């Protein structure tokens, strides 16, 4: 009998297939004492296992490329954390086996993360995955991970670690469903990059029996268990129609009456550029430069290395627009040379622009490298600062750009509610705004973007968040300047129309979402988008806002 479940749709498309469950986590190793003379050997085993797992994560990243590579490299750094390794060795020195020392040291670190505020708690899944891989290697058992199957299937998991998501084979994994996670979790972002339909935050997903046929709608978040023949045909027909429309889609983003809405790509480095170009991106709306810095947490990359990385992206978009975010370190992206190690809540501490202003040499080197990379190129370079709170922040960043001789537009990201509320003041110092809706939602609702339990508050359709977007866009229009969106909200085709109606002047997203958004915008006039935006803001919940916008745009 067909039943319907609902989670949070995070990656477009339809998947119909049999359920396969993610391999189980590593069992807790037994606690037994070892003789003192074996401690050195066990410490060596632990070090070898850690290095092997880190090397495997890096190798997986090299195979995956793009944004997945950066995420996996960061996870490898987590495995090699010197303080964590020192704790492992201390535990072995007083009698633990290598596997038990690793298990207990990671458990202690896990507790610290879980209690360090919701932002850092979102890294727990990544940490658990690293622990499981190290313990599995020490025990000599198979790694937890994606099941072996010769037939295509829908993957079910409590959560998916980046190492697993990055190497999913779309020919076999038709889609995936997780019990935890949110619309801006690592797994959701990588699913969109892969073009795999995905639904997260579905309570009870693990109870779906192995082999059960389900139909997954990655747009609506609906899961149909044992779908009827009629339902399958309906979903397959809709998917085929959508695919045909996407294939016919090309050209710049615009509404049906010709209102231009440039569609840009979010990239983490040169590896993400080919997909952006293939999708018809009109430029880059968010170049996340922090992944270049995560290669070595001990020191910043040289100016020469930065110039080479920036040049590879800038050259891909001749005469296009490339918006670069300077280093956004702190919180879940700590750097030993830049961010404090003892903050009680790093998400609310010295991160983003605050870190850079405390280390002006790091900011100056990055701005100089950007200036050199853009020299002589016809590209339209724009540089923006993360975590701008007020006009003083904006002025400090603009002054630093001018002092570095940067010939570019200077902008500010709106990720803190104060920046949206005082956007017009900030725009007296900079030339554009870019809304990071992921963090803006997180700070507006006090809801960590990685925690499934609060995913409803991370929904970008929340009317309060739309109000802040509207405030920012209205301020930019009043000052005669631009205001784009570079958060994951822009990847939702229906919401993209609403954002356009709110006055947003450009949309930036993962490359895989660009064709979907282009097709959606081309269906409606600007006036229709404005009416849909007004209806969404008048609602009292995210779901009501989504339905209200849909009703307006469908003409019902």
PDB file of N, CA and C in Angstrom, residues 90 378 386 537:
ATOM      1  N   UNK A  90      48.552   9.426  24.687  1.00  0.00           N
ATOM      2  CA  UNK A  90      48.506   9.445  26.157  1.00  0.00           C
ATOM      3  C   UNK A  90      47.675   8.279  26.688  1.00  0.00           C
ATOM      4  N   UNK A 378      40.211  40.935 -18.920  1.00  0.00           N
ATOM      5  CA  UNK A 378      38.975  41.722 -19.110  1.00  0.00           C
ATOM      6  C   UNK A 378      37.882  41.367 -18.110  1.00  0.00           C
ATOM      7  N   UNK A 386      33.399  38.521   4.293  1.00  0.00           N
ATOM      8  CA  UNK A 386      32.394  37.746   5.022  1.00  0.00           C
ATOM      9  C   UNK A 386      32.147  38.294   6.416  1.00  0.00           C
ATOM     10  N   UNK A 537       5.903  36.707   1.813  1.00  0.00           N
ATOM     11  CA  UNK A 537       6.219  37.505   3.017  1.00  0.00           C
ATOM     12  C   UNK A 537       4.999  37.649   3.928  1.00  0.00           C
TER      13      UNK A 537
END
